[in-house]
PDB file of C-alpha atoms in Angstrom:
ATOM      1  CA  UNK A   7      -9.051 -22.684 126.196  1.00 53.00           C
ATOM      2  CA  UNK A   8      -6.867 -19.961 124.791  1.00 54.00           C
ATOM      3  CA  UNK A   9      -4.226 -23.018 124.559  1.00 62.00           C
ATOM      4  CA  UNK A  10      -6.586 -25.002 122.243  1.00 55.00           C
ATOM      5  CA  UNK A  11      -7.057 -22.166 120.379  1.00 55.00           C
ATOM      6  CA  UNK A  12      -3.583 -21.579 119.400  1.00 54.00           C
ATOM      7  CA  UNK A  13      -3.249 -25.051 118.971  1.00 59.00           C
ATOM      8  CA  UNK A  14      -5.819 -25.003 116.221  1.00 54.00           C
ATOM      9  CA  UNK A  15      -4.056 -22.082 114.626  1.00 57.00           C
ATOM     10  CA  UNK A  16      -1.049 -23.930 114.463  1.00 58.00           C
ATOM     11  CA  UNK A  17      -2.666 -26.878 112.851  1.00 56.00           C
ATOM     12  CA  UNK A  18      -4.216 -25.266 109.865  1.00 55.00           C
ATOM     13  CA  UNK A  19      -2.619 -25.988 106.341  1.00 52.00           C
ATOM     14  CA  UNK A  20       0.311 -24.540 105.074  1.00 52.00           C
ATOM     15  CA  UNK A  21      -0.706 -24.627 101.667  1.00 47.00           C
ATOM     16  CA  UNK A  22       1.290 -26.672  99.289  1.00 44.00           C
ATOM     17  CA  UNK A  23       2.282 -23.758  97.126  1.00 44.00           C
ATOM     18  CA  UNK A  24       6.028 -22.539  97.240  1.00 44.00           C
ATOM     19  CA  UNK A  25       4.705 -18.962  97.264  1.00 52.00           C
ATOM     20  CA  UNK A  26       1.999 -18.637 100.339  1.00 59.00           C
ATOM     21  CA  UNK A  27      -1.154 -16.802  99.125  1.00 67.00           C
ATOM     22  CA  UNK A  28      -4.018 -15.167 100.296  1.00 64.00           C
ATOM     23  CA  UNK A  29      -6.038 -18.610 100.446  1.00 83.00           C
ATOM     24  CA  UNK A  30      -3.451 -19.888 102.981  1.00 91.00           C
ATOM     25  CA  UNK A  31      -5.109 -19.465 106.379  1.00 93.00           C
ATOM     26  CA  UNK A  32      -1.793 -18.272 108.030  1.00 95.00           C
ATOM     27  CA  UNK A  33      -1.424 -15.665 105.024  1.00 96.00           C
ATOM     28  CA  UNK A  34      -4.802 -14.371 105.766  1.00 96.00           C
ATOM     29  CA  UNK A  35      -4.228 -14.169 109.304  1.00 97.00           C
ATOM     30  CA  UNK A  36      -0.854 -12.084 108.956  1.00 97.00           C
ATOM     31  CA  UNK A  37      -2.340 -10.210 106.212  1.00 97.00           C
ATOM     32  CA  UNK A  38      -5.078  -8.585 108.895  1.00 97.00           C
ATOM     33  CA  UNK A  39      -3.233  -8.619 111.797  1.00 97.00           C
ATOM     34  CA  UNK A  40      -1.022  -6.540 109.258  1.00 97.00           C
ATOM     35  CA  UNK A  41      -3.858  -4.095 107.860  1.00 96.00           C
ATOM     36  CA  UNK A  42      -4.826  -3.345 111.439  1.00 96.00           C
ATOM     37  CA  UNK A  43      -1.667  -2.751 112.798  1.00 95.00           C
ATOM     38  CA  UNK A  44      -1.423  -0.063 109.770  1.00 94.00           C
ATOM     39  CA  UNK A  45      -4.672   1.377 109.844  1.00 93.00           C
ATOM     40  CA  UNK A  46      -4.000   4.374 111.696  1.00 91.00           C
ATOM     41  CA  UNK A  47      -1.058   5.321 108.644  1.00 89.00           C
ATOM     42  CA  UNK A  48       1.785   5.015 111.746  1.00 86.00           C
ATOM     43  CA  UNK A  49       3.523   1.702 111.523  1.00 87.00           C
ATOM     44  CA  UNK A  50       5.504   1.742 115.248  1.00 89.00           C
ATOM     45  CA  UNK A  51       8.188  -0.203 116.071  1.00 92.00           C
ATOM     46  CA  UNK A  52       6.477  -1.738 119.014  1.00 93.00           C
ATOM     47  CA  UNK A  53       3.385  -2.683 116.647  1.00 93.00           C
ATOM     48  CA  UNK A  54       5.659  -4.440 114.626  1.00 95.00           C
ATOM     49  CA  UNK A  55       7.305  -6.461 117.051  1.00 95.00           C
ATOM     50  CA  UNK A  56       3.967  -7.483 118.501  1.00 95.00           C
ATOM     51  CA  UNK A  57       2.786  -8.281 115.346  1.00 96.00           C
ATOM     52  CA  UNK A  58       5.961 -10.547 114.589  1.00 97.00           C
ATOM     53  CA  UNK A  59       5.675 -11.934 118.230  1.00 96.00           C
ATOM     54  CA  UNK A  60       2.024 -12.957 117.572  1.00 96.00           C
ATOM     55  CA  UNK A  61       3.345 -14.675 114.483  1.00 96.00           C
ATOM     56  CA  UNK A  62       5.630 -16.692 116.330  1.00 96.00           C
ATOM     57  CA  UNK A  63       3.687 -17.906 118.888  1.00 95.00           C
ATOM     58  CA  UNK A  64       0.544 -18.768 117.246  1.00 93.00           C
ATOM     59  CA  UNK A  65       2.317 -20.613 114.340  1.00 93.00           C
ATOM     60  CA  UNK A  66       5.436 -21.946 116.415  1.00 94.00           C
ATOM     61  CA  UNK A  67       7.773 -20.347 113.512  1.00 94.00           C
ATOM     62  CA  UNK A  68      10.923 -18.013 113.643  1.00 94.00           C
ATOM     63  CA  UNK A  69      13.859 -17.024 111.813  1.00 95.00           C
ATOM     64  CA  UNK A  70      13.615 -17.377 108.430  1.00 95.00           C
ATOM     65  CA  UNK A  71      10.026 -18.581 108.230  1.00 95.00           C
ATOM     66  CA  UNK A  72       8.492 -16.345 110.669  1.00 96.00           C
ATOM     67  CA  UNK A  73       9.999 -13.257 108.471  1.00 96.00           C
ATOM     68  CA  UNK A  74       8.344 -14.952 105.327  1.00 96.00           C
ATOM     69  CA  UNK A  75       5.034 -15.229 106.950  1.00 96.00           C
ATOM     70  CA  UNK A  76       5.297 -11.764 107.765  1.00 96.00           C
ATOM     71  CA  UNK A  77       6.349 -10.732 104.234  1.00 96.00           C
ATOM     72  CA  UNK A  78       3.605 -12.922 102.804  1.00 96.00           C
ATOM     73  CA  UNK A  79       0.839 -10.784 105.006  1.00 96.00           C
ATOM     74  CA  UNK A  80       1.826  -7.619 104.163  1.00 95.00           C
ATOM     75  CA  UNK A  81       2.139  -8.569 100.630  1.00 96.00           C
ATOM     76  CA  UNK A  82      -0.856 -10.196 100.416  1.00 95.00           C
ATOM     77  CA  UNK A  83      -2.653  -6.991 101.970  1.00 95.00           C
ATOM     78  CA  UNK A  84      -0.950  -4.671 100.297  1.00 94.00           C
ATOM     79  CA  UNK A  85      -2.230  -6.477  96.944  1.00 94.00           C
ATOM     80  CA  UNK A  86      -6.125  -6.891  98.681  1.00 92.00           C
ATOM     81  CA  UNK A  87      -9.118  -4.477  97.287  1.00 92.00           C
ATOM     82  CA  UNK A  88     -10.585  -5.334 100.134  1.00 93.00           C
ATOM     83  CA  UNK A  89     -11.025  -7.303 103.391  1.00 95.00           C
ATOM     84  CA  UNK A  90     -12.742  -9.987 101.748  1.00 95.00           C
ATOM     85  CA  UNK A  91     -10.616 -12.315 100.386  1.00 93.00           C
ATOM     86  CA  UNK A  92      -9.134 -12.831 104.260  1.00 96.00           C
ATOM     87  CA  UNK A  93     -12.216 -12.906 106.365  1.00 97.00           C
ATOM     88  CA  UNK A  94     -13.556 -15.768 104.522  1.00 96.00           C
ATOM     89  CA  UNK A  95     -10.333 -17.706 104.733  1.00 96.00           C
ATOM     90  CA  UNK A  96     -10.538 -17.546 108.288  1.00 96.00           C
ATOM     91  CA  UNK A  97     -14.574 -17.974 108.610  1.00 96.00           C
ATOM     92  CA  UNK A  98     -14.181 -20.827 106.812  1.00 95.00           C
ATOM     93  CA  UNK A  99     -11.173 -22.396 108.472  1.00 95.00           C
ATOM     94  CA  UNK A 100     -11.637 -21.155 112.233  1.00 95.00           C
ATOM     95  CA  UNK A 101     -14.177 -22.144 114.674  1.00 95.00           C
ATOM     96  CA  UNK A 102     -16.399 -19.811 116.861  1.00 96.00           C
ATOM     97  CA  UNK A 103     -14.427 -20.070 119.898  1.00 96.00           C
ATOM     98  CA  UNK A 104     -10.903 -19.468 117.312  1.00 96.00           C
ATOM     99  CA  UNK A 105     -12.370 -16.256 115.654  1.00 97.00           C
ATOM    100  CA  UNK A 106     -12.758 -14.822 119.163  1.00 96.00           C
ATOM    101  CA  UNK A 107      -9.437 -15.467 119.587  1.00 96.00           C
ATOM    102  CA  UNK A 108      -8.607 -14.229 116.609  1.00 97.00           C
ATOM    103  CA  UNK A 109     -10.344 -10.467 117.667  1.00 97.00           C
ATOM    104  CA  UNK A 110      -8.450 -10.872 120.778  1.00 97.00           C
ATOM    105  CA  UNK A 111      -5.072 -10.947 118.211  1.00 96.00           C
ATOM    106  CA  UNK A 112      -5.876  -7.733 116.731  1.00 97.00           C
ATOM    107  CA  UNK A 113      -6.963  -5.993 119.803  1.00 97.00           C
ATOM    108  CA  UNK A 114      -3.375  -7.131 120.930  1.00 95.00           C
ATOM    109  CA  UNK A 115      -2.180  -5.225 118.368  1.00 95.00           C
ATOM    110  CA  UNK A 116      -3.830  -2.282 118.226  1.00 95.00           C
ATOM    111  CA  UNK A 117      -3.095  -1.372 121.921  1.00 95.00           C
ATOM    112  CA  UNK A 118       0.676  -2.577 121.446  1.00 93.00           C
ATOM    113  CA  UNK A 119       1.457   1.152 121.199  1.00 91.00           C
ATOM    114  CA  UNK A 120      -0.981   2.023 123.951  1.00 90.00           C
ATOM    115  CA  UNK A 121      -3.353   3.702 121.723  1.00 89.00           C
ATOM    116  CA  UNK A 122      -6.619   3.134 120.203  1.00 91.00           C
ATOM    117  CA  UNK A 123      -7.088   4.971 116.872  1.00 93.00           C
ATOM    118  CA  UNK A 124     -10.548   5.164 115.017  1.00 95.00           C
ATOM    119  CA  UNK A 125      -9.036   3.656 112.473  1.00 95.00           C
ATOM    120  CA  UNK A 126      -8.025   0.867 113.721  1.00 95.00           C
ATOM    121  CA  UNK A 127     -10.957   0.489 115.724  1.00 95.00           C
ATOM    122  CA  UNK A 128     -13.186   0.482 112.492  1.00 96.00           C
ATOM    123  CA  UNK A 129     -10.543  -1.787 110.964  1.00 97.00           C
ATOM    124  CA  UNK A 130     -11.611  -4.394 113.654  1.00 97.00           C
ATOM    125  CA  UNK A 131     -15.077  -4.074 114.105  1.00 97.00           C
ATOM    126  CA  UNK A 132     -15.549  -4.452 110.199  1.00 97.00           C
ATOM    127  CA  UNK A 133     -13.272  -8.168 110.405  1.00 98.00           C
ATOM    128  CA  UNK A 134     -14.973  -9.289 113.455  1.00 98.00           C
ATOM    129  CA  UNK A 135     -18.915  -8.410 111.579  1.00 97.00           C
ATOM    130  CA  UNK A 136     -16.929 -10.658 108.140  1.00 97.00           C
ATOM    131  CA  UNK A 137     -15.898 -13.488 110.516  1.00 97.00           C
ATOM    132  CA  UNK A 138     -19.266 -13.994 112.553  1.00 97.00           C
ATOM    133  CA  UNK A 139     -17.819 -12.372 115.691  1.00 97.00           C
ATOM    134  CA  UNK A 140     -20.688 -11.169 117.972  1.00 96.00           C
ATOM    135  CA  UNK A 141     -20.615  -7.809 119.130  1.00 96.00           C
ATOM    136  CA  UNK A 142     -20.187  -8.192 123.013  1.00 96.00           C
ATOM    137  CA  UNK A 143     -17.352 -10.677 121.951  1.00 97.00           C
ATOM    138  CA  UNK A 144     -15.443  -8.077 120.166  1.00 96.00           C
ATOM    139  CA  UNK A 145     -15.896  -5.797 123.260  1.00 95.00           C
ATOM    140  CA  UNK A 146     -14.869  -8.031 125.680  1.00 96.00           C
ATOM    141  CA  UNK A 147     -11.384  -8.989 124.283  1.00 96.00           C
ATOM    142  CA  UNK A 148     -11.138  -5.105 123.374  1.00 95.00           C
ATOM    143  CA  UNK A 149     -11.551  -4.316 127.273  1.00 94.00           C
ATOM    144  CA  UNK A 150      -9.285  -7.375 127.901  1.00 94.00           C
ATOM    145  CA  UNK A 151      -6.122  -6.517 125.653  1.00 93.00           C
ATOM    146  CA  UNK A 152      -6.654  -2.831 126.998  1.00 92.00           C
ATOM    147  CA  UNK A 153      -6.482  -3.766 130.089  1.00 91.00           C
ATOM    148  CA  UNK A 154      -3.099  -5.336 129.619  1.00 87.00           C
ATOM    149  CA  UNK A 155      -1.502  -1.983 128.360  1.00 79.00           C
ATOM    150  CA  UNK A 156      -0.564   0.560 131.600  1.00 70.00           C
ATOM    151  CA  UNK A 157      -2.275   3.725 130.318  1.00 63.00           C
ATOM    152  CA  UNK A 158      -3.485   2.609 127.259  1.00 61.00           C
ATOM    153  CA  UNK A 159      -5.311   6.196 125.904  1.00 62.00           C
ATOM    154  CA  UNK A 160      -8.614   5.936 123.069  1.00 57.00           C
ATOM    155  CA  UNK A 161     -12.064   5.465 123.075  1.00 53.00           C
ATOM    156  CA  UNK A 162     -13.857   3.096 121.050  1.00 56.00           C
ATOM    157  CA  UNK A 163     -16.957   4.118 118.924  1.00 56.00           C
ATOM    158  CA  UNK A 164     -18.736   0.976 121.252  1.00 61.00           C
ATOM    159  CA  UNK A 165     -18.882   3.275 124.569  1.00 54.00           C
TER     160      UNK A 165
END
């Protein structure tokens, strides 16, 4: 399943525009896996590469194009007022089963450094409640991705 959900992910438009924007599902996806990974104010080197690696793999890009992708998300949220303008890109664009997935992407990211922050634990519980994630979805790939992290230290606000 988690195969046809990358698959989707891959499939959605690029966006005909030389410059991606915000409206370009794959902009909108880096751009919050981006604000999540920064919401605790510490951008770690490990959180980067995770984010970068999640690039690659879900939208089979590297080199060049994986760094623009990357460039384009943390322009793109770096220019946002708010969460908005990405979380309907992506309700819009994904199915149910793909915005789970998606959660499950940030939670990846979040733990990357072993630790949950408030922040960033706010920061995904306020995407997943704009893209029509269910609560006890968002908790379940929480538990999941911390489970993959050896001594991964926080509480969420959920227990």
């Amino acid at each position: 399943m988690f195969e046809r959900v990358l698959s989707f992910l891959r499939d959605l438009p690029a966006g005909g525009e030389t410059r991606p924007s915000a409206d370009d599902p794959r902009v909108a996806a880096s751009a919050l896996l981006y604000h999540v990974m920064n919401a605790d104010g510490v951008r770690q080197d490990v959180e980067w590469e995770r984010f970068k690696q999640i690039l690659a793999e879900t939208y089979s890009v590297s080199g060049e194009e994986l760094d623009a992708l990357a460039a384009a998300g943390e322009r793109a949220d770096n220019e946002a007022i708010d969460l908005y303008a990405f979380t309907s890109v992506l309700k819009r664009e994904l199915d149910a089963e793909a915005r789970k997935a998606f959660i499950g992407l940030m939670w990846e990211i979040v733990y990357a450094d072993g630790e949950l922050d408030e922040l960033e634990d706010n920061t995904v519980w306020r995407v997943a409640e704009l893209i029509g994630v269910e609560r006890h979805d968002r908790i379940e790939a929480r538990r999941k991705a911390a489970a993959e992290v050896p001594g991964a230290r926080g509480k969420s606000s959920d227990e």
